[in-house]
mmCIF file of N, CA, C and O in Angstrom:
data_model
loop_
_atom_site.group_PDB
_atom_site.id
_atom_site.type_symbol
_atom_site.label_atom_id
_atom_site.label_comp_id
_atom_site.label_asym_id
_atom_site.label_seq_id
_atom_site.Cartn_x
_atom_site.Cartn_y
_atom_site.Cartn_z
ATOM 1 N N UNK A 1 0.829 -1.186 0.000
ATOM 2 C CA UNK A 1 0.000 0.000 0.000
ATOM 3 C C UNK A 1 0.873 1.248 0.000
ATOM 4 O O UNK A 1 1.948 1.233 0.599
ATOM 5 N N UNK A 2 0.414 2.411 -0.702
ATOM 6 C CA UNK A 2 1.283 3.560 -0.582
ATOM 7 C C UNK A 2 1.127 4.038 0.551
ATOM 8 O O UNK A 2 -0.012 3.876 0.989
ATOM 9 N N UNK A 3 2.027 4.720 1.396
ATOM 10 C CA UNK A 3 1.732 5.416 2.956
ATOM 11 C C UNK A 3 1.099 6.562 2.797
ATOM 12 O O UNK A 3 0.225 6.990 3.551
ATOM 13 N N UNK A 4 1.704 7.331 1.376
ATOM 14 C CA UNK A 4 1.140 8.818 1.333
ATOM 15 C C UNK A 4 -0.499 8.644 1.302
ATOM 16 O O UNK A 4 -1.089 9.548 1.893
ATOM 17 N N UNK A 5 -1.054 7.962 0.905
ATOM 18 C CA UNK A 5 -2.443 7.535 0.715
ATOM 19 C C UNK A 5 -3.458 6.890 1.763
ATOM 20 O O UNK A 5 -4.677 6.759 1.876
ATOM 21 N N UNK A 6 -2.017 6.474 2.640
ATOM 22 C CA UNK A 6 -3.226 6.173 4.323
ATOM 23 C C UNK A 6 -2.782 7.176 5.205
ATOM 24 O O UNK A 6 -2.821 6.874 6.398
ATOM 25 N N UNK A 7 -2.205 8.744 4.788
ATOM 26 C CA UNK A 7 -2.269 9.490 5.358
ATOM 27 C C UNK A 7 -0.808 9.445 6.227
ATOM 28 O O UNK A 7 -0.937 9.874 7.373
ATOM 29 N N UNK A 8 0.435 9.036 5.897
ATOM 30 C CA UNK A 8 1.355 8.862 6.565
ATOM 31 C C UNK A 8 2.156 10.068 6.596
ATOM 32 O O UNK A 8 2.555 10.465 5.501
ATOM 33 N N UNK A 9 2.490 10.767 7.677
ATOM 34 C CA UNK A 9 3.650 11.946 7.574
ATOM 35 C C UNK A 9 4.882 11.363 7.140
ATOM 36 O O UNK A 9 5.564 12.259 6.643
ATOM 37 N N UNK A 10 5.543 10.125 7.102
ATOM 38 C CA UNK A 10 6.610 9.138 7.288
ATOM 39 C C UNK A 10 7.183 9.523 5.442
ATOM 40 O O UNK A 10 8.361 9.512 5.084
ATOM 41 N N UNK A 11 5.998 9.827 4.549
ATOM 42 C CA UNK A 11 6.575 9.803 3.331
ATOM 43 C C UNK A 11 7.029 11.027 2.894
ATOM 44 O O UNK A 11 7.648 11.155 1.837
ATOM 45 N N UNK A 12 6.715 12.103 3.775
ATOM 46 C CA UNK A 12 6.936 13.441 3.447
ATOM 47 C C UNK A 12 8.453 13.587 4.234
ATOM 48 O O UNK A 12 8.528 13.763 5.450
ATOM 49 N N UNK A 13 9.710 13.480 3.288
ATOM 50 C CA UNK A 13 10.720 14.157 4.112
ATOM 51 C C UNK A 13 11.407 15.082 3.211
ATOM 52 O O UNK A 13 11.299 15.132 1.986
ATOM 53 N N UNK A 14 12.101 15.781 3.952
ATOM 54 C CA UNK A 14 13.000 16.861 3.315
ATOM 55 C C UNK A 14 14.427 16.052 2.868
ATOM 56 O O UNK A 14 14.629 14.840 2.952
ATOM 57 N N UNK A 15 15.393 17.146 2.343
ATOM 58 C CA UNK A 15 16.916 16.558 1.499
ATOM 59 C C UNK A 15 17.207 16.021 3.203
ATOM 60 O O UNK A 15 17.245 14.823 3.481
ATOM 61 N N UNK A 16 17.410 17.180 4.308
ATOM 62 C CA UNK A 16 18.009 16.634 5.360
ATOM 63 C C UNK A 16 17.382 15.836 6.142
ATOM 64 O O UNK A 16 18.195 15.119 6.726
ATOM 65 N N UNK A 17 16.040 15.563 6.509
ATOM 66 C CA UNK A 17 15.975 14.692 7.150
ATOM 67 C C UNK A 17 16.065 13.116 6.460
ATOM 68 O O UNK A 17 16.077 12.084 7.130
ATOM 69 N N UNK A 18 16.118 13.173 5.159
ATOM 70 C CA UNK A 18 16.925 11.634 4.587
ATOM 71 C C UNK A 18 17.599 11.596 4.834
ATOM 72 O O UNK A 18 17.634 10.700 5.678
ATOM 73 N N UNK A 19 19.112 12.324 4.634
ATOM 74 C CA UNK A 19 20.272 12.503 4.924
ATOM 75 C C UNK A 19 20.319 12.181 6.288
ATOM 76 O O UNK A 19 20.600 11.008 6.042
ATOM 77 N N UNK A 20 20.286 12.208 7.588
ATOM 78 C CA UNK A 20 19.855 11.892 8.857
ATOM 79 C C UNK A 20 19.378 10.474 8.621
ATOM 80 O O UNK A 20 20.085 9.636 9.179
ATOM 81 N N UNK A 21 18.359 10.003 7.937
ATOM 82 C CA UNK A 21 18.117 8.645 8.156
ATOM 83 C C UNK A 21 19.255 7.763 7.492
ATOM 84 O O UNK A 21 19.633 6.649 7.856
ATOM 85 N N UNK A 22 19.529 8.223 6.853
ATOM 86 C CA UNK A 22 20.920 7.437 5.938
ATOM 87 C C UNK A 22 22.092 7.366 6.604
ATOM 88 O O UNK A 22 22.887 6.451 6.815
ATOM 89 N N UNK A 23 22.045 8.461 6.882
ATOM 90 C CA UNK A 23 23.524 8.318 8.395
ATOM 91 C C UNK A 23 23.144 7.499 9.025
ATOM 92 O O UNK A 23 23.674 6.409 8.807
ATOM 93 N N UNK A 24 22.236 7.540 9.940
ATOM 94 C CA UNK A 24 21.771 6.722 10.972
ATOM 95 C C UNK A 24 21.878 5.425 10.602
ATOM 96 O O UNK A 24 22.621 4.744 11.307
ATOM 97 N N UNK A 25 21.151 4.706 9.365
ATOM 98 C CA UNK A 25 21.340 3.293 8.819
ATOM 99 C C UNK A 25 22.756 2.909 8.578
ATOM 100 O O UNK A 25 23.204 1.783 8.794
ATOM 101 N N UNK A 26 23.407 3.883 8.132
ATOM 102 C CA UNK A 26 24.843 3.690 7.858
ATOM 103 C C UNK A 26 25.790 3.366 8.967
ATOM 104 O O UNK A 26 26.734 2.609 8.742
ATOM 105 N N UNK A 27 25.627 3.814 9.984
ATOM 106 C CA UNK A 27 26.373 4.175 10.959
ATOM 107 C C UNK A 27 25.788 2.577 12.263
ATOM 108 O O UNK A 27 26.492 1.850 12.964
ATOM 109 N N UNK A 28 24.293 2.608 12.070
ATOM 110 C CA UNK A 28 23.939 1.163 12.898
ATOM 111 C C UNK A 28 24.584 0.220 11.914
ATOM 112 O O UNK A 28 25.107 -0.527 12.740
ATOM 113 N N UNK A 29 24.971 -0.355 10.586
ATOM 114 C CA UNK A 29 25.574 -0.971 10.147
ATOM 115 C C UNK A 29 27.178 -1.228 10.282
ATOM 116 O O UNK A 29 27.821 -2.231 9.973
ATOM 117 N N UNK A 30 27.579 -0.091 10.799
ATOM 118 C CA UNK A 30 29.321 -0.015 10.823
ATOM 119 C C UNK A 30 29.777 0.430 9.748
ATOM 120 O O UNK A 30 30.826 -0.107 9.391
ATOM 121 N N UNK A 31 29.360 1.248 9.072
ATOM 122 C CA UNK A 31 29.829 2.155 7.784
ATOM 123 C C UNK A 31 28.986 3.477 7.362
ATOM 124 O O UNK A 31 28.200 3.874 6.502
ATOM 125 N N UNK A 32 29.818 3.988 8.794
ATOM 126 C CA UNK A 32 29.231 5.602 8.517
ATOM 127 C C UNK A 32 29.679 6.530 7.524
ATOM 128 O O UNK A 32 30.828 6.837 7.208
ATOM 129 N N UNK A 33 28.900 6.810 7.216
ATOM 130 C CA UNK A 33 28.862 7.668 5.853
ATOM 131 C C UNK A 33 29.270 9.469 5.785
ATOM 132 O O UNK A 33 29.490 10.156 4.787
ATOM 133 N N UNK A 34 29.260 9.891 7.345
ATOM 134 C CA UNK A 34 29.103 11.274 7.640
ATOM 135 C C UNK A 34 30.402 11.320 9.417
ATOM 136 O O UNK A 34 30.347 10.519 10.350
ATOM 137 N N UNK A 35 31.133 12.223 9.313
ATOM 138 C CA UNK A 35 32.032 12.347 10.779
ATOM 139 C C UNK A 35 30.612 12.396 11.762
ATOM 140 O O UNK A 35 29.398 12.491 11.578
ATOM 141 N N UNK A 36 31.394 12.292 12.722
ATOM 142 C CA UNK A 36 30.356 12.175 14.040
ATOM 143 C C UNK A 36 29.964 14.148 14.306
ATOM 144 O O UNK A 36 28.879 14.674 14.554
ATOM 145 N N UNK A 37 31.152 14.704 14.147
ATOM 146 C CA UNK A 37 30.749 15.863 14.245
ATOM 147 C C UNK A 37 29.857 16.625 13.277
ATOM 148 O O UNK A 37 29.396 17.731 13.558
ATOM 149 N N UNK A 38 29.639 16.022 12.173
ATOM 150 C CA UNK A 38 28.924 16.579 10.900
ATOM 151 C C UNK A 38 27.420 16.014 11.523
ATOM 152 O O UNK A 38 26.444 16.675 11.879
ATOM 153 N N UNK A 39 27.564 14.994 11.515
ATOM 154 C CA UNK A 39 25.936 13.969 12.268
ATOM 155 C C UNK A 39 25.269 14.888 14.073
ATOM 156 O O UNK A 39 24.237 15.147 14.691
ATOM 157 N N UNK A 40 26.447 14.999 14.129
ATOM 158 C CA UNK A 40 25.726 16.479 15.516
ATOM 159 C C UNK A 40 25.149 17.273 14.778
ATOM 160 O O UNK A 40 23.918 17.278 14.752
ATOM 161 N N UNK A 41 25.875 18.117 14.014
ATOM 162 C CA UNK A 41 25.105 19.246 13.480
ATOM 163 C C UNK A 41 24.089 19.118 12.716
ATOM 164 O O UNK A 41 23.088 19.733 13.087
ATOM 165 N N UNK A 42 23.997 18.414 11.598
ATOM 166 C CA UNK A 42 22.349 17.698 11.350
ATOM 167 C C UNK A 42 21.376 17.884 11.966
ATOM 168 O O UNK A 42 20.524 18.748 11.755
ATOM 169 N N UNK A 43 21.410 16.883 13.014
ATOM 170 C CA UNK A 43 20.811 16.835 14.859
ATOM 171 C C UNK A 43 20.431 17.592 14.666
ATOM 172 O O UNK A 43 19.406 17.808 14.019
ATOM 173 N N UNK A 44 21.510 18.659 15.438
ATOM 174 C CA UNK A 44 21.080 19.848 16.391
ATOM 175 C C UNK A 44 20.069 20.634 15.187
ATOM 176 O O UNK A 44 18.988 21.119 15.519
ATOM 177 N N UNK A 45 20.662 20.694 13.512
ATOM 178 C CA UNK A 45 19.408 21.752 12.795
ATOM 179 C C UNK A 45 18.402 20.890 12.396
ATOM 180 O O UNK A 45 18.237 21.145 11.203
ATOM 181 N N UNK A 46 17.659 20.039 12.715
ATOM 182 C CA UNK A 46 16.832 19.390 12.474
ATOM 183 C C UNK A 46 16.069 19.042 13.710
ATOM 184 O O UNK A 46 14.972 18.485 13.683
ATOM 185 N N UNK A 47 16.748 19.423 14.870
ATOM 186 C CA UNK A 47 15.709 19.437 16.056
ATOM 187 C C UNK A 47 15.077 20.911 16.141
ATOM 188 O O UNK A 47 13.888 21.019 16.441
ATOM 189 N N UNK A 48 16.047 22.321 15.819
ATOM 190 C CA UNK A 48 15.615 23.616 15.541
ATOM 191 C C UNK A 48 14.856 23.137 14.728
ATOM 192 O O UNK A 48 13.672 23.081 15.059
ATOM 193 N N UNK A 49 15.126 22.787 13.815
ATOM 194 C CA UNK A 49 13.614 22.594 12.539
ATOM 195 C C UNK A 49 12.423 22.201 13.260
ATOM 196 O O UNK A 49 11.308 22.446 12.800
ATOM 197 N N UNK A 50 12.591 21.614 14.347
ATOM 198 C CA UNK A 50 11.156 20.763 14.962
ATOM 199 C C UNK A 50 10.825 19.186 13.947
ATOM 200 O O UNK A 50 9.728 18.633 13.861
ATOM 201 N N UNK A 51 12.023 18.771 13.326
ATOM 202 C CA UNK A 51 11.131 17.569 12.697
ATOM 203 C C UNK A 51 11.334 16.247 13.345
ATOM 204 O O UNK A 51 12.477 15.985 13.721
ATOM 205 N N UNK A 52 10.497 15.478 13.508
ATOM 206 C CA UNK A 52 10.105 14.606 14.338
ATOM 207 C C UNK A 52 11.202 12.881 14.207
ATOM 208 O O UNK A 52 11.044 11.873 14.895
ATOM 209 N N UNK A 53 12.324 13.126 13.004
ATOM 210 C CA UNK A 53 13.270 12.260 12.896
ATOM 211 C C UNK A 53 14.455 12.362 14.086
ATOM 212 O O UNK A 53 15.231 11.493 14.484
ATOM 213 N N UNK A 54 14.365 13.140 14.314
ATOM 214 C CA UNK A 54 15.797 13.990 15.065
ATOM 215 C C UNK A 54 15.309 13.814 16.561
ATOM 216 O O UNK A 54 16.232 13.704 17.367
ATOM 217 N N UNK A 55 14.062 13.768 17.066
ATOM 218 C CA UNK A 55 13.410 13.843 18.108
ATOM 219 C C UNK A 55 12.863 12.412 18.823
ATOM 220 O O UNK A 55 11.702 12.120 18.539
ATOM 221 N N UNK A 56 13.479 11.633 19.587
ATOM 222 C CA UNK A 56 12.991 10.180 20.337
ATOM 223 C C UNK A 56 12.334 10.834 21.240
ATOM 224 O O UNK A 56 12.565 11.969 21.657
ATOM 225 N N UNK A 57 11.472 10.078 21.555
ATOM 226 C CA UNK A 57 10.775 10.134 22.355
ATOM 227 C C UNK A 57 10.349 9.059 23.349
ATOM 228 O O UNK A 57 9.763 9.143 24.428
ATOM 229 N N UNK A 58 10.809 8.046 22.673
ATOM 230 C CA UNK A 58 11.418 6.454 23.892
ATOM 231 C C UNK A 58 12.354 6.101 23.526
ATOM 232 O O UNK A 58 12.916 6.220 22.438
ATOM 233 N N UNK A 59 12.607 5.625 24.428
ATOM 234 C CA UNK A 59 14.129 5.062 24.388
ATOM 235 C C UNK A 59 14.569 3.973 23.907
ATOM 236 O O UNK A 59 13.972 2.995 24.358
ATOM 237 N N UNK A 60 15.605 3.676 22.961
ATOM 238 C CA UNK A 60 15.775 2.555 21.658
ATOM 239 C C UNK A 60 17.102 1.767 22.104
ATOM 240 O O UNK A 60 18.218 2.229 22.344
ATOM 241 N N UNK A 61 16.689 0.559 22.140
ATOM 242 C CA UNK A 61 18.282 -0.220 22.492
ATOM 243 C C UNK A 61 18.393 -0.920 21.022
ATOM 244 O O UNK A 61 17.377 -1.002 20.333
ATOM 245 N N UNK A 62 19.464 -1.352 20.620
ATOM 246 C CA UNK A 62 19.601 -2.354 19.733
ATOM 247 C C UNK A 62 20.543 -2.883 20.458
ATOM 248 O O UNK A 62 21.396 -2.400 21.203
ATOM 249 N N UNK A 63 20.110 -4.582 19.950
ATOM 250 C CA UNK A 63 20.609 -5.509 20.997
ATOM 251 C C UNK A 63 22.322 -6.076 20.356
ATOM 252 O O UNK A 63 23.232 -6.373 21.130
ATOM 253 N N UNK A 64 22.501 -6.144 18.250
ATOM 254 C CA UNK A 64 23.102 -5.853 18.267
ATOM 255 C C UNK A 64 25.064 -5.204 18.539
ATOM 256 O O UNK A 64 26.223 -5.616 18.597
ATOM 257 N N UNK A 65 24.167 -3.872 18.624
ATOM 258 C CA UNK A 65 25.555 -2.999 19.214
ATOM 259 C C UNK A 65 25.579 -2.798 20.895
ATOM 260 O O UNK A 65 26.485 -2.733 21.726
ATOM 261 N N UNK A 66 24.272 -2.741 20.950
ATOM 262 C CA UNK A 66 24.327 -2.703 22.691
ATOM 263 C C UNK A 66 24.357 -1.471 22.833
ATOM 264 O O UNK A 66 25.021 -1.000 23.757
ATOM 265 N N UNK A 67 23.462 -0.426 21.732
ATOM 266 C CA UNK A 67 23.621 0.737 21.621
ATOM 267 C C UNK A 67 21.940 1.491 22.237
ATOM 268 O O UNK A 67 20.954 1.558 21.502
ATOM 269 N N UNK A 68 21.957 1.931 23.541
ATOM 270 C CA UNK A 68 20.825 2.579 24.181
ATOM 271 C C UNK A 68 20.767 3.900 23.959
ATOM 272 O O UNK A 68 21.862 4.414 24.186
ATOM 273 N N UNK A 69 19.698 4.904 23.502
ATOM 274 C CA UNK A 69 19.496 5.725 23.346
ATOM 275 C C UNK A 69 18.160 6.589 23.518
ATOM 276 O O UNK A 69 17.329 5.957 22.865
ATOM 277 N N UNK A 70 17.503 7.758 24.087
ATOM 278 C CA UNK A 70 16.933 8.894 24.443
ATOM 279 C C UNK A 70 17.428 10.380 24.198
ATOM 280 O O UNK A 70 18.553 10.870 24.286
ATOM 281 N N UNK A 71 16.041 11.001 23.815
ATOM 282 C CA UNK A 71 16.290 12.361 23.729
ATOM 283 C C UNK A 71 15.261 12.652 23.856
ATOM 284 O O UNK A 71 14.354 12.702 23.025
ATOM 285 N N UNK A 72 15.280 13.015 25.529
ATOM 286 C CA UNK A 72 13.837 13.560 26.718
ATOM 287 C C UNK A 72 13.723 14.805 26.170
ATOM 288 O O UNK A 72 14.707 15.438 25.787
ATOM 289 N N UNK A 73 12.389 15.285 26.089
ATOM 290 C CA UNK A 73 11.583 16.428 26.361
ATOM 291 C C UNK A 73 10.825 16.730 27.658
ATOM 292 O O UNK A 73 10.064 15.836 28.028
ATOM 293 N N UNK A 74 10.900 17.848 28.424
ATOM 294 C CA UNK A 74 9.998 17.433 29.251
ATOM 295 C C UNK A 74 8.694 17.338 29.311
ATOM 296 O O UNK A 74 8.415 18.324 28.629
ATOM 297 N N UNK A 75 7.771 16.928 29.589
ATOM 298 C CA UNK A 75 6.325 16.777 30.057
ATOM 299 C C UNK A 75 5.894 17.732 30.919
ATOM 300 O O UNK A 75 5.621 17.340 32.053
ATOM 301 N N UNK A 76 5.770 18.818 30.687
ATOM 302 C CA UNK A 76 5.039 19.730 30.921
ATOM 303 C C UNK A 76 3.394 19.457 32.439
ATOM 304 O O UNK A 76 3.089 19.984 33.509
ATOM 305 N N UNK A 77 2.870 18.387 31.581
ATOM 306 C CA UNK A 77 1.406 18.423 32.103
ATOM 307 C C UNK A 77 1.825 17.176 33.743
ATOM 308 O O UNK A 77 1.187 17.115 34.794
ATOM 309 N N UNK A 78 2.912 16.484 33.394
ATOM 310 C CA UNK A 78 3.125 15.372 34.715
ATOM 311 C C UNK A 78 4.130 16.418 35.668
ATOM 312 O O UNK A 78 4.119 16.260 36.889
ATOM 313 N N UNK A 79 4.814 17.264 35.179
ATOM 314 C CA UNK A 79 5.541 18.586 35.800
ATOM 315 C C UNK A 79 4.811 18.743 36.764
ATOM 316 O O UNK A 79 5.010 18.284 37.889
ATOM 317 N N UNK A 80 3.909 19.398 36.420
ATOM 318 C CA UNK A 80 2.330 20.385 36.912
ATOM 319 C C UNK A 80 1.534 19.305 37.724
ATOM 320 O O UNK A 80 0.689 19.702 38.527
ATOM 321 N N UNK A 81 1.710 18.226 37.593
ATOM 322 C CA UNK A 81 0.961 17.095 38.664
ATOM 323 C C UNK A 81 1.082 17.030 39.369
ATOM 324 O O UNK A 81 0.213 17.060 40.242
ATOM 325 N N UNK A 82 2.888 16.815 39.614
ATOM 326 C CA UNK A 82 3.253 16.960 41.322
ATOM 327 C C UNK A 82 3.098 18.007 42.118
ATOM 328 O O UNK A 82 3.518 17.970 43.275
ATOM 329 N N UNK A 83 2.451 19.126 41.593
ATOM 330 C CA UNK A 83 2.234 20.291 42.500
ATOM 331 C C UNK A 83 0.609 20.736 42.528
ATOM 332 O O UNK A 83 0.046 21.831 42.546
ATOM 333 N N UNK A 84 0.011 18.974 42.522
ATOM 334 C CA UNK A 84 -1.599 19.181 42.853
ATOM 335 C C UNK A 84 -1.819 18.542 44.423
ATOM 336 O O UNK A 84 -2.867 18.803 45.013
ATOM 337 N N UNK A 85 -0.932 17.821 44.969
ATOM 338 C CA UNK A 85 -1.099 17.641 46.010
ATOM 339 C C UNK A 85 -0.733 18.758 47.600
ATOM 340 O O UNK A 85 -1.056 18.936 48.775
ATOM 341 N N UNK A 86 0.044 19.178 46.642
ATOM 342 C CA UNK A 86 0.530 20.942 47.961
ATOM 343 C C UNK A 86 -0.599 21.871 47.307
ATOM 344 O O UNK A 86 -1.403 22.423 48.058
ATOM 345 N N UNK A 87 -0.645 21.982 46.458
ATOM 346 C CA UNK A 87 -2.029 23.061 45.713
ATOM 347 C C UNK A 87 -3.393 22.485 46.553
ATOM 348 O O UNK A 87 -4.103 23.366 47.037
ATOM 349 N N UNK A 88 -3.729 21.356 46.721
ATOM 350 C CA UNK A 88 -4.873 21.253 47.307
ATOM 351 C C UNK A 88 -4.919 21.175 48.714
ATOM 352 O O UNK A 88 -5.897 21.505 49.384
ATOM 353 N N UNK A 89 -3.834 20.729 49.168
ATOM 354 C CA UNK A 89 -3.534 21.033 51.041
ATOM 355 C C UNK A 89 -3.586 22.281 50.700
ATOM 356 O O UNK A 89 -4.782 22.481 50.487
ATOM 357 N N UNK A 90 -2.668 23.831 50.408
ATOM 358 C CA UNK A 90 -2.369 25.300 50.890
ATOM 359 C C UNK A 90 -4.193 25.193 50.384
ATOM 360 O O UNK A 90 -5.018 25.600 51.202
ATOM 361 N N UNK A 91 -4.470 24.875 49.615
ATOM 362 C CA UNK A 91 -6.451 25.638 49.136
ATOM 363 C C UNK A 91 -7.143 25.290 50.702
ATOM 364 O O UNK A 91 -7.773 26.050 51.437
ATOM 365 N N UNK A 92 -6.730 23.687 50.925
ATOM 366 C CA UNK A 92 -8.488 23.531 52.404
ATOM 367 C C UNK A 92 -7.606 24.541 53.594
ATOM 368 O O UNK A 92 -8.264 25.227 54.376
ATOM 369 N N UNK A 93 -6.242 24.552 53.634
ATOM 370 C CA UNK A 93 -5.799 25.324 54.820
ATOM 371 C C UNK A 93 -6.641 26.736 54.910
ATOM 372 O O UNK A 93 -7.292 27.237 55.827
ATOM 373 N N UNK A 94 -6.298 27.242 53.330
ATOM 374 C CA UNK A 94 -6.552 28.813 53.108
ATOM 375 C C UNK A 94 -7.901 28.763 53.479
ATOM 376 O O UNK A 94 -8.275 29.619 54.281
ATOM 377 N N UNK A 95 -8.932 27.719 52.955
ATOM 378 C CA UNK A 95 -10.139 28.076 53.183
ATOM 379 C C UNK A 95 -10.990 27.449 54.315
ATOM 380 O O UNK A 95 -12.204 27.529 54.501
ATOM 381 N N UNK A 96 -10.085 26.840 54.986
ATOM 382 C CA UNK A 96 -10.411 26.018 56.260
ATOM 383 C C UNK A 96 -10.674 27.028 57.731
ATOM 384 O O UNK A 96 -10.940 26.493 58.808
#
């Protein structure tokens, strides 16, 4: 089946974020294609870009190389959670 046709973002990429996936395949194979310092900078302008190749969001082992990897964002809304249990004690005090 074509992806672009069940609605897949996966088929829409730019020159660099291929370039990024090609490193990446290259490099889990043992024949990197790009210096390690060139493959940072990629990264780093492709996370400014906001595109969603450059960006994990769980954490990936391959068993492999024995190669573990993350790149946390924080969570904003579980942030703000832990400060519902002092938010609702200081509220019955205040209004107690």
């Amino acid at each position: 089946e074509d992806l672009q046709w069940n609605g897949s973002p996966v088929v829409v990429l730019n020159r660099k974020e291929a370039q990024y996936l090609a490193a990446m395949e290259a490099y889990v194979k043992g024949e990197p294609t790009i210096s390690d310092s060139e493959f940072d900078a990629l990264k780093k302008e492709l996370k400014e870009a906001g595109s969603q190749f450059a960006v994990e969001t769980e954490p990936k082992c391959y068993i492999d190389t024995g190669v573990c990897k993350v790149t946390l964002q924080e969570d904003k809304f579980r942030s703000n959670l832990l400060y519902l249990p002092v938010g609702a004690i200081l509220s019955v005090i205040w209004l107690g």
